[in-house]
GROMACS .gro file of C-alpha atoms in nm:
model
  448
    1MET     CA    1   0.396  -3.807   2.385
    2LYS     CA    2   0.768  -3.810   2.465
    3LEU     CA    3   0.840  -3.628   2.135
    4ILE     CA    4   0.603  -3.346   2.233
    5SER     CA    5   0.763  -3.328   2.577
    6ASP     CA    6   1.111  -3.311   2.422
    7LEU     CA    7   1.003  -3.036   2.182
    8ASN     CA    8   0.864  -2.827   2.466
    9GLN     CA    9   1.204  -2.830   2.634
   10ARG     CA   10   1.360  -2.651   2.336
   11SER     CA   11   1.330  -2.280   2.268
   12LEU     CA   12   1.069  -2.156   2.023
   13VAL     CA   13   1.346  -2.023   1.800
   14ASP     CA   14   1.521  -2.362   1.786
   15ARG     CA   15   1.192  -2.535   1.710
   16SER     CA   16   1.114  -2.283   1.436
   17LEU     CA   17   1.453  -2.333   1.273
   18ALA     CA   18   1.399  -2.709   1.283
   19ALA     CA   19   1.046  -2.705   1.139
   20VAL     CA   20   0.963  -2.377   0.960
   21TRP     CA   21   1.100  -2.253   0.626
   22HIS     CA   22   1.079  -1.876   0.665
   23PRO     CA   23   0.987  -1.648   0.370
   24CYS     CA   24   1.232  -1.457   0.152
   25THR     CA   25   1.519  -1.580   0.367
   26GLN     CA   26   1.849  -1.760   0.326
   27MET     CA   27   1.797  -1.980   0.629
   28LYS     CA   28   2.171  -2.024   0.690
   29GLN     CA   29   2.195  -1.655   0.776
   30HIS     CA   30   2.008  -1.729   1.097
   31GLU     CA   31   2.325  -1.892   1.226
   32SER     CA   32   2.463  -1.540   1.277
   33PHE     CA   33   2.140  -1.335   1.285
   34PRO     CA   34   1.906  -1.518   1.524
   35LEU     CA   35   1.532  -1.533   1.479
   36ILE     CA   36   1.322  -1.329   1.722
   37ALA     CA   37   1.024  -1.500   1.883
   38ILE     CA   38   0.732  -1.259   1.929
   39SER     CA   39   0.492  -1.336   2.212
   40LYS     CA   40   0.239  -1.053   2.173
   41GLY     CA   41   0.163  -0.718   2.016
   42LYS     CA   42  -0.016  -0.411   2.145
   43GLY     CA   43  -0.063  -0.088   1.955
   44ALA     CA   44   0.248  -0.004   1.753
   45TRP     CA   45   0.461  -0.235   1.968
   46LEU     CA   46   0.570  -0.598   1.946
   47TYR     CA   47   0.704  -0.789   2.246
   48ASP     CA   48   0.949  -1.077   2.243
   49GLU     CA   49   0.942  -1.374   2.481
   50LYS     CA   50   1.134  -1.181   2.746
   51GLY     CA   51   0.894  -0.887   2.725
   52ASN     CA   52   1.135  -0.660   2.539
   53PRO     CA   53   0.942  -0.406   2.326
   54LEU     CA   54   1.001  -0.338   1.956
   55LEU     CA   55   0.843  -0.042   1.778
   56ASP     CA   56   0.691  -0.181   1.458
   57CYS     CA   57   0.829   0.079   1.217
   58ILE     CA   58   0.733  -0.115   0.903
   59SER     CA   59   0.382  -0.222   1.005
   60SER     CA   60   0.478  -0.591   0.994
   61TRP     CA   61   0.559  -0.589   0.622
   62TRP     CA   62   0.333  -0.292   0.545
   63THR     CA   63   0.011  -0.456   0.664
   64ASN     CA   64  -0.076  -0.311   1.004
   65LEU     CA   65  -0.264   0.019   0.994
   66PHE     CA   66  -0.419   0.067   1.337
   67GLY     CA   67  -0.197  -0.126   1.572
   68HIS     CA   68  -0.174  -0.480   1.700
   69ALA     CA   69  -0.466  -0.612   1.907
   70ASN     CA   70  -0.684  -0.319   1.801
   71PRO     CA   71  -1.003  -0.344   2.014
   72GLN     CA   72  -1.241  -0.237   1.738
   73ILE     CA   73  -1.105  -0.484   1.483
   74ASN     CA   74  -1.088  -0.758   1.747
   75GLN     CA   75  -1.453  -0.699   1.831
   76ALA     CA   76  -1.561  -0.707   1.465
   77ILE     CA   77  -1.388  -1.041   1.405
   78THR     CA   78  -1.523  -1.190   1.728
   79ALA     CA   79  -1.879  -1.083   1.644
   80GLN     CA   80  -1.852  -1.236   1.296
   81LEU     CA   81  -1.702  -1.554   1.443
   82GLU     CA   82  -2.027  -1.610   1.629
   83LYS     CA   83  -2.220  -1.600   1.299
   84ILE     CA   84  -2.020  -1.774   1.025
   85GLU     CA   85  -1.644  -1.818   0.997
   86HIS     CA   86  -1.637  -1.916   0.629
   87VAL     CA   87  -1.860  -2.021   0.344
   88MET     CA   88  -1.772  -2.072  -0.021
   89LEU     CA   89  -1.847  -1.766  -0.234
   90ALA     CA   90  -1.941  -1.970  -0.542
   91GLY     CA   91  -2.320  -1.989  -0.531
   92PHE     CA   92  -2.339  -1.816  -0.191
   93THR     CA   93  -2.291  -1.469  -0.045
   94HIS     CA   94  -2.285  -1.304   0.297
   95ALA     CA   95  -2.320  -0.960   0.450
   96PRO     CA   96  -1.950  -0.876   0.510
   97VAL     CA   97  -1.843  -0.937   0.150
   98VAL     CA   98  -2.140  -0.743   0.011
   99GLU     CA   99  -2.092  -0.447   0.244
  100LEU     CA  100  -1.716  -0.435   0.183
  101SER     CA  101  -1.766  -0.443  -0.194
  102GLU     CA  102  -2.020  -0.162  -0.177
  103LYS     CA  103  -1.795   0.053   0.040
  104LEU     CA  104  -1.490   0.001  -0.180
  105SER     CA  105  -1.686   0.090  -0.492
  106ALA     CA  106  -1.815   0.403  -0.321
  107LEU     CA  107  -1.457   0.503  -0.237
  108THR     CA  108  -1.388   0.504  -0.613
  109ASN     CA  109  -1.702   0.713  -0.672
  110GLY     CA  110  -1.842   0.413  -0.857
  111ASN     CA  111  -1.571   0.415  -1.120
  112LEU     CA  112  -1.470   0.065  -1.014
  113GLY     CA  113  -1.791  -0.114  -0.934
  114HIS     CA  114  -1.712  -0.486  -0.909
  115VAL     CA  115  -1.477  -0.665  -0.671
  116PHE     CA  116  -1.315  -1.008  -0.709
  117TYR     CA  117  -1.155  -1.150  -0.394
  118ALA     CA  118  -0.849  -1.360  -0.311
  119SER     CA  119  -0.612  -1.394  -0.014
  120ASP     CA  120  -0.263  -1.256  -0.082
  121GLY     CA  121  -0.144  -0.966  -0.294
  122ALA     CA  122   0.016  -1.179  -0.565
  123SER     CA  123  -0.315  -1.360  -0.613
  124ALA     CA  124  -0.492  -1.028  -0.672
  125VAL     CA  125  -0.232  -0.943  -0.935
  126GLU     CA  126  -0.288  -1.282  -1.099
  127ILE     CA  127  -0.660  -1.200  -1.114
  128ALA     CA  128  -0.599  -0.865  -1.284
  129LEU     CA  129  -0.360  -1.018  -1.538
  130LYS     CA  130  -0.595  -1.305  -1.620
  131MET     CA  131  -0.899  -1.079  -1.643
  132SER     CA  132  -0.720  -0.850  -1.887
  133HIS     CA  133  -0.598  -1.143  -2.097
  134HIS     CA  134  -0.943  -1.304  -2.103
  135TYR     CA  135  -1.115  -0.974  -2.177
  136TRP     CA  136  -0.920  -0.928  -2.499
  137GLN     CA  137  -0.999  -1.286  -2.603
  138LEU     CA  138  -1.367  -1.209  -2.558
  139GLN     CA  139  -1.320  -0.896  -2.769
  140ALA     CA  140  -1.178  -1.111  -3.052
  141LYS     CA  141  -0.834  -0.960  -2.995
  142ALA     CA  142  -0.655  -1.268  -2.868
  143GLN     CA  143  -0.324  -1.133  -2.999
  144LYS     CA  144  -0.331  -0.875  -2.716
  145LYS     CA  145  -0.173  -1.102  -2.454
  146LYS     CA  146   0.158  -0.938  -2.359
  147PHE     CA  147   0.212  -0.731  -2.045
  148VAL     CA  148   0.423  -0.427  -1.968
  149CYS     CA  149   0.587  -0.371  -1.632
  150LEU     CA  150   0.823  -0.106  -1.500
  151GLU     CA  151   1.193  -0.129  -1.432
  152ASN     CA  152   1.244  -0.226  -1.064
  153GLY     CA  153   0.872  -0.295  -1.021
  154TYR     CA  154   0.748  -0.565  -0.784
  155HIS     CA  155   0.408  -0.734  -0.795
  156GLY     CA  156   0.445  -1.065  -0.613
  157GLU     CA  157   0.606  -1.405  -0.639
  158THR     CA  158   0.351  -1.635  -0.799
  159LEU     CA  159   0.441  -1.706  -1.161
  160GLY     CA  160   0.215  -1.453  -1.331
  161ALA     CA  161   0.296  -1.179  -1.081
  162LEU     CA  162   0.666  -1.265  -1.090
  163ALA     CA  163   0.668  -1.231  -1.469
  164VAL     CA  164   0.580  -0.861  -1.430
  165THR     CA  165   0.828  -0.815  -1.146
  166ASP     CA  166   1.165  -0.665  -1.238
  167VAL     CA  167   1.379  -0.770  -0.941
  168ALA     CA  168   1.701  -0.933  -1.055
  169ILE     CA  169   1.734  -1.191  -0.777
  170PHE     CA  170   1.393  -1.338  -0.859
  171ARG     CA  171   1.431  -1.329  -1.235
  172LYS     CA  172   1.769  -1.499  -1.215
  173ALA     CA  173   1.627  -1.787  -1.010
  174TYR     CA  174   1.291  -1.833  -1.183
  175GLY     CA  175   1.317  -1.656  -1.518
  176SER     CA  176   1.296  -1.978  -1.719
  177LEU     CA  177   0.946  -2.035  -1.580
  178LEU     CA  178   0.811  -1.693  -1.668
  179GLN     CA  179   0.620  -1.538  -1.957
  180GLU     CA  180   0.816  -1.279  -2.153
  181VAL     CA  181   0.706  -0.921  -2.090
  182PHE     CA  182   0.803  -0.570  -2.196
  183THR     CA  183   0.989  -0.365  -1.935
  184ALA     CA  184   0.956   0.014  -1.950
  185PRO     CA  185   1.174   0.276  -1.776
  186SER     CA  186   1.082   0.366  -1.420
  187PRO     CA  187   0.981   0.728  -1.352
  188ASP     CA  188   1.189   0.712  -1.031
  189SER     CA  189   1.253   1.075  -0.939
  190ARG     CA  190   1.608   0.986  -0.823
  191LYS     CA  191   1.697   0.979  -1.193
  192ALA     CA  192   1.659   1.358  -1.216
  193LYS     CA  193   1.972   1.526  -1.344
  194SER     CA  194   2.086   1.871  -1.235
  195GLY     CA  195   1.809   2.120  -1.307
  196GLU     CA  196   1.546   1.852  -1.372
  197SER     CA  197   1.231   1.794  -1.168
  198ALA     CA  198   1.036   1.480  -1.083
  199ASP     CA  199   0.785   1.588  -1.348
  200ASP     CA  200   1.064   1.597  -1.607
  201VAL     CA  201   1.162   1.239  -1.522
  202ALA     CA  202   0.796   1.136  -1.541
  203ARG     CA  203   0.755   1.289  -1.885
  204TYR     CA  204   1.071   1.124  -2.015
  205ALA     CA  205   0.958   0.783  -1.889
  206ALA     CA  206   0.615   0.835  -2.046
  207GLN     CA  207   0.775   0.928  -2.379
  208GLU     CA  208   0.970   0.603  -2.376
  209LEU     CA  209   0.653   0.412  -2.289
  210GLU     CA  210   0.470   0.575  -2.579
  211LYS     CA  211   0.737   0.448  -2.820
  212LEU     CA  212   0.672   0.094  -2.694
  213PHE     CA  213   0.292   0.134  -2.714
  214LYS     CA  214   0.309   0.277  -3.064
  215LYS     CA  215   0.512  -0.020  -3.184
  216GLU     CA  216   0.351  -0.305  -2.988
  217HIS     CA  217   0.002  -0.195  -2.882
  218GLN     CA  218  -0.170  -0.458  -3.095
  219HIS     CA  219   0.001  -0.724  -2.882
  220ILE     CA  220  -0.022  -0.558  -2.538
  221ALA     CA  221  -0.306  -0.645  -2.301
  222ALA     CA  222  -0.211  -0.426  -2.005
  223ILE     CA  223   0.055  -0.232  -1.821
  224ILE     CA  224   0.091  -0.285  -1.445
  225ILE     CA  225   0.235  -0.015  -1.220
  226GLU     CA  226   0.267   0.067  -0.849
  227PRO     CA  227   0.122   0.419  -0.823
  228LEU     CA  228   0.359   0.682  -0.678
  229VAL     CA  229   0.591   0.444  -0.490
  230GLN     CA  230   0.772   0.131  -0.612
  231CYS     CA  231   0.800  -0.011  -0.264
  232ALA     CA  232   1.013  -0.323  -0.303
  233GLY     CA  233   1.213  -0.131  -0.564
  234GLN     CA  234   1.392   0.051  -0.283
  235MET     CA  235   1.100   0.287  -0.222
  236ALA     CA  236   1.139   0.463  -0.557
  237MET     CA  237   0.897   0.758  -0.561
  238TYR     CA  238   0.771   0.954  -0.859
  239SER     CA  239   0.540   1.231  -0.972
  240PRO     CA  240   0.163   1.180  -1.019
  241GLU     CA  241   0.221   1.330  -1.365
  242TYR     CA  242   0.340   0.988  -1.478
  243LEU     CA  243   0.008   0.828  -1.384
  244ARG     CA  244  -0.184   1.092  -1.578
  245LEU     CA  245   0.031   1.043  -1.884
  246VAL     CA  246   0.014   0.663  -1.869
  247LYS     CA  247  -0.364   0.668  -1.834
  248ALA     CA  248  -0.392   0.888  -2.144
  249LEU     CA  249  -0.162   0.654  -2.338
  250CYS     CA  250  -0.359   0.350  -2.230
  251ASP     CA  251  -0.683   0.509  -2.347
  252ARG     CA  252  -0.528   0.609  -2.680
  253TYR     CA  253  -0.376   0.269  -2.757
  254GLU     CA  254  -0.649   0.047  -2.605
  255ILE     CA  255  -0.432  -0.100  -2.332
  256HIS     CA  256  -0.556  -0.179  -1.981
  257LEU     CA  257  -0.402   0.002  -1.685
  258ILE     CA  258  -0.355  -0.216  -1.375
  259ALA     CA  259  -0.283  -0.013  -1.061
  260ASP     CA  260  -0.116  -0.233  -0.802
  261GLU     CA  261  -0.205  -0.053  -0.478
  262ILE     CA  262  -0.133  -0.353  -0.256
  263ALA     CA  263   0.136  -0.162  -0.067
  264VAL     CA  264   0.046   0.202  -0.139
  265GLY     CA  265  -0.334   0.182  -0.099
  266CYS     CA  266  -0.540   0.228   0.217
  267GLY     CA  267  -0.395   0.570   0.294
  268ARG     CA  268  -0.021   0.500   0.275
  269SER     CA  269   0.038   0.758   0.003
  270GLY     CA  270  -0.167   1.032   0.171
  271THR     CA  271  -0.497   0.958  -0.007
  272PHE     CA  272  -0.694   0.636   0.033
  273PHE     CA  273  -0.601   0.530  -0.321
  274ALA     CA  274  -0.272   0.660  -0.459
  275CYS     CA  275  -0.437   0.701  -0.802
  276GLU     CA  276  -0.653   0.978  -0.658
  277GLN     CA  277  -0.350   1.209  -0.653
  278ALA     CA  278  -0.335   1.189  -1.032
  279GLN     CA  279  -0.715   1.218  -1.064
  280ILE     CA  280  -0.733   0.899  -1.269
  281TRP     CA  281  -0.896   0.558  -1.227
  282PRO     CA  282  -0.739   0.245  -1.375
  283ASP     CA  283  -0.913  -0.048  -1.540
  284PHE     CA  284  -0.805  -0.274  -1.254
  285LEU     CA  285  -0.697  -0.184  -0.901
  286THR     CA  286  -0.552  -0.440  -0.661
  287LEU     CA  287  -0.552  -0.411  -0.282
  288SER     CA  288  -0.420  -0.630  -0.001
  289LYS     CA  289  -0.193  -0.579   0.303
  290GLY     CA  290  -0.357  -0.289   0.489
  291ILE     CA  291  -0.712  -0.358   0.375
  292SER     CA  292  -0.767  -0.601   0.665
  293GLY     CA  293  -0.559  -0.392   0.904
  294GLY     CA  294  -0.288  -0.655   0.904
  295TYR     CA  295  -0.516  -0.909   1.067
  296LEU     CA  296  -0.610  -1.171   0.811
  297PRO     CA  297  -0.510  -1.264   0.454
  298LEU     CA  298  -0.733  -1.068   0.218
  299SER     CA  299  -0.676  -0.931  -0.130
  300LEU     CA  300  -0.901  -0.807  -0.404
  301CYS     CA  301  -0.919  -0.670  -0.755
  302LEU     CA  302  -1.162  -0.391  -0.840
  303THR     CA  303  -1.263  -0.338  -1.201
  304THR     CA  304  -1.501  -0.144  -1.421
  305LYS     CA  305  -1.859  -0.214  -1.524
  306ARG     CA  306  -1.749  -0.241  -1.888
  307ILE     CA  307  -1.504  -0.521  -1.811
  308TYR     CA  308  -1.756  -0.697  -1.586
  309GLN     CA  309  -2.025  -0.683  -1.855
  310THR     CA  310  -1.791  -0.836  -2.113
  311PHE     CA  311  -1.783  -1.156  -1.906
  312TYR     CA  312  -2.163  -1.154  -1.844
  313SER     CA  313  -2.305  -1.422  -2.073
  314ASP     CA  314  -2.516  -1.736  -2.106
  315GLN     CA  315  -2.194  -1.921  -2.189
  316THR     CA  316  -2.009  -2.071  -1.891
  317GLN     CA  317  -1.675  -2.047  -2.067
  318GLN     CA  318  -1.725  -1.671  -2.102
  319GLY     CA  319  -1.727  -1.632  -1.724
  320PHE     CA  320  -1.411  -1.541  -1.536
  321LEU     CA  321  -1.273  -1.887  -1.462
  322HIS     CA  322  -1.078  -1.828  -1.143
  323SER     CA  323  -1.134  -1.919  -0.779
  324HIS     CA  324  -0.975  -1.947  -0.435
  325SER     CA  325  -1.110  -2.161  -0.151
  326TYR     CA  326  -1.114  -1.869   0.094
  327THR     CA  327  -1.242  -1.607  -0.152
  328GLY     CA  328  -1.430  -1.335   0.037
  329ASN     CA  329  -1.372  -1.493   0.378
  330PRO     CA  330  -1.627  -1.338   0.622
  331LEU     CA  331  -1.376  -1.290   0.905
  332ALA     CA  332  -1.128  -1.111   0.679
  333CYS     CA  333  -1.404  -0.897   0.527
  334SER     CA  334  -1.523  -0.806   0.878
  335ALA     CA  335  -1.173  -0.692   0.969
  336ALA     CA  336  -1.164  -0.480   0.653
  337LEU     CA  337  -1.503  -0.326   0.731
  338ALA     CA  338  -1.380  -0.236   1.079
  339CYS     CA  339  -1.076  -0.067   0.922
  340LEU     CA  340  -1.294   0.136   0.685
  341GLU     CA  341  -1.510   0.239   0.981
  342ILE     CA  342  -1.200   0.363   1.164
  343PHE     CA  343  -1.096   0.561   0.854
  344GLU     CA  344  -1.436   0.727   0.840
  345ASN     CA  345  -1.507   0.786   1.209
  346GLU     CA  346  -1.159   0.899   1.314
  347ASN     CA  347  -1.069   1.121   1.016
  348VAL     CA  348  -0.758   0.912   0.961
  349LEU     CA  349  -0.651   1.065   0.630
  350GLN     CA  350  -0.667   1.416   0.772
  351LYS     CA  351  -0.479   1.316   1.088
  352ASN     CA  352  -0.219   1.138   0.876
  353MET     CA  353  -0.123   1.474   0.728
  354LEU     CA  354  -0.003   1.576   1.076
  355ARG     CA  355   0.156   1.236   1.135
  356ALA     CA  356   0.341   1.267   0.805
  357GLN     CA  357   0.481   1.600   0.922
  358ASP     CA  358   0.586   1.438   1.251
  359LEU     CA  359   0.762   1.174   1.043
  360ALA     CA  360   0.944   1.437   0.839
  361ASN     CA  361   1.048   1.619   1.156
  362ALA     CA  362   1.175   1.299   1.317
  363PHE     CA  363   1.404   1.231   1.021
  364ALA     CA  364   1.504   1.590   0.945
  365TRP     CA  365   1.857   1.499   1.059
  366ALA     CA  366   1.893   1.271   0.756
  367LYS     CA  367   1.848   1.559   0.510
  368SER     CA  368   2.181   1.713   0.608
  369ASP     CA  369   2.374   1.393   0.681
  370SER     CA  370   2.661   1.371   0.431
  371ARG     CA  371   2.634   0.990   0.427
  372ILE     CA  372   2.276   1.006   0.297
  373GLU     CA  373   2.119   1.095  -0.036
  374HIS     CA  374   1.774   1.093  -0.196
  375TRP     CA  375   1.572   1.174   0.118
  376ARG     CA  376   1.210   1.131   0.012
  377GLN     CA  377   0.859   1.099   0.151
  378GLN     CA  378   0.515   1.011   0.018
  379GLY     CA  379   0.247   1.036   0.284
  380MET     CA  380   0.323   0.782   0.556
  381ILE     CA  381   0.624   0.635   0.373
  382LEU     CA  382   0.966   0.789   0.431
  383ALA     CA  383   1.295   0.666   0.286
  384PHE     CA  384   1.654   0.764   0.218
  385ASP     CA  385   1.959   0.598   0.065
  386ILE     CA  386   2.295   0.544   0.229
  387LYS     CA  387   2.575   0.638  -0.010
  388GLN     CA  388   2.739   0.316  -0.116
  389ASP     CA  389   3.091   0.439  -0.052
  390CYS     CA  390   2.993   0.484   0.314
  391ILE     CA  391   2.895   0.119   0.351
  392LYS     CA  392   3.161  -0.137   0.435
  393ASN     CA  393   2.972  -0.436   0.291
  394LEU     CA  394   2.658  -0.370   0.087
  395ALA     CA  395   2.559  -0.737   0.097
  396THR     CA  396   2.544  -0.747   0.476
  397PHE     CA  397   2.432  -0.387   0.543
  398PRO     CA  398   2.057  -0.462   0.556
  399ARG     CA  399   2.105  -0.739   0.814
  400GLU     CA  400   2.349  -0.533   1.019
  401MET     CA  401   2.110  -0.236   1.021
  402PHE     CA  402   1.817  -0.462   1.108
  403SER     CA  403   2.013  -0.616   1.397
  404GLN     CA  404   2.134  -0.282   1.531
  405CYS     CA  405   1.781  -0.140   1.519
  406ILE     CA  406   1.656  -0.443   1.715
  407ASP     CA  407   1.908  -0.347   1.983
  408GLU     CA  408   1.759   0.003   1.975
  409GLY     CA  409   1.407  -0.138   2.018
  410LEU     CA  410   1.295  -0.092   1.656
  411LEU     CA  411   1.177  -0.321   1.378
  412ILE     CA  412   1.300  -0.195   1.042
  413ARG     CA  413   1.402  -0.396   0.735
  414PRO     CA  414   1.626  -0.203   0.490
  415ILE     CA  415   1.613  -0.283   0.118
  416GLY     CA  416   1.969  -0.281  -0.009
  417ASN     CA  417   2.116   0.058   0.085
  418THR     CA  418   1.768   0.209   0.133
  419VAL     CA  419   1.647   0.270   0.487
  420TYR     CA  420   1.275   0.333   0.515
  421VAL     CA  421   0.993   0.350   0.768
  422MET     CA  422   0.625   0.283   0.708
  423PRO     CA  423   0.467   0.283   1.056
  424PRO     CA  424   0.108   0.221   1.167
  425TYR     CA  425  -0.124   0.522   1.169
  426ILE     CA  426  -0.137   0.538   1.549
  427LEU     CA  427   0.210   0.659   1.647
  428SER     CA  428   0.223   0.952   1.884
  429ALA     CA  429   0.452   1.244   1.805
  430GLU     CA  430   0.675   1.123   2.089
  431GLU     CA  431   0.698   0.769   1.948
  432THR     CA  432   0.773   0.906   1.602
  433SER     CA  433   1.051   1.126   1.739
  434GLN     CA  434   1.187   0.829   1.935
  435MET     CA  435   1.194   0.627   1.614
  436GLY     CA  436   1.390   0.890   1.423
  437LYS     CA  437   1.653   0.926   1.696
  438ALA     CA  438   1.693   0.549   1.733
  439VAL     CA  439   1.742   0.498   1.358
  440GLU     CA  440   2.012   0.768   1.364
  441ARG     CA  441   2.192   0.597   1.654
  442ALA     CA  442   2.172   0.257   1.481
  443LEU     CA  443   2.304   0.399   1.156
  444ASP     CA  444   2.596   0.564   1.334
  445LYS     CA  445   2.695   0.233   1.489
  446VAL     CA  446   2.663   0.034   1.166
  447LEU     CA  447   2.864   0.284   0.962
  448SER     CA  448   3.129   0.357   1.226
   0.00000   0.00000   0.00000
């Protein structure tokens, strides 16, 4: 009992540093950049232990859609908690997982009619990769087992997902554990030369991809892409033309298209699914993050009837041999259903068009700032790059900008020299304007 008493005398930050290994962090950096203990959240705001407010400009790692402590989502989870908190999905089912699957399929107009559930985004990617691999085995094309990813793409940090992730820091540390893949050029519109458009960059990237498909298609199972925005790849944005061209190439060369919409789905891009803007549907589509409103771990992989039917057999070994203990958790599915109800009842996608304009207005100053280049926006995601010759120390810039924004009452988390915001869908025009002005003040102080 004395140990517990001693622990309670220490600050929450000290206790966390002593007991918790925080994600994607060099823990030693917290010697100079202290942890922040959050005591509560309400709406778009987080509050530390002293009651200081922070505007959650990145939706708590891109997960929160409708604010913290949202009454409607709270109520849905509480109501489900009174019924059943969890039951295994092997051999059993329950109303929330059935209703969520039906609604998601309907949102794809039935093009993707079957849903397989997991918890985190990387697990959904693993499901898509394994399904594709297994599908080709069942089609007597076992040689089709290689995957294609895009330059600077990110799909998660489990081993399968990390293999199709092209982020140097991860590949350097864990590359010896990973399957070899093909890496194709990114259609990142920042590559456009003078006189070129985003469509031109997209077509060039697709031409390079076709060369790879033509040569290696007999060995390629699938290509995985983040539609419209490569989020962890410094918010690289590109034309929907690339999606259309890739889909046509996949159909021609019998290669699966995996659309990783974990970050860009659920309305972030301006449509519920980013793929809708290219008027295509992939063979697999993964969702996570925003699907539960940022409440509970939930991820999923939607796929087609044709792929589902290929696994449908009297033979056990022909089934999809994959499982997670918390697959289709009723509480998480209830949170997701509440989110979909908010989308439908509150015309969220239509209102987000106005919010996206508010966002553009709030950061209009950055378009003419000589220190900034590549101002870009896709729906409710806005980003720009700080010119590297304006930054004193590129290695420390993200932490310095993060820290300065905390002082301004904002939570942002730059990626390299890219500053971005991806706020919840509930910000008022006043809050959005406040965010833009505070980011400008923080940047001025960091670069001065």
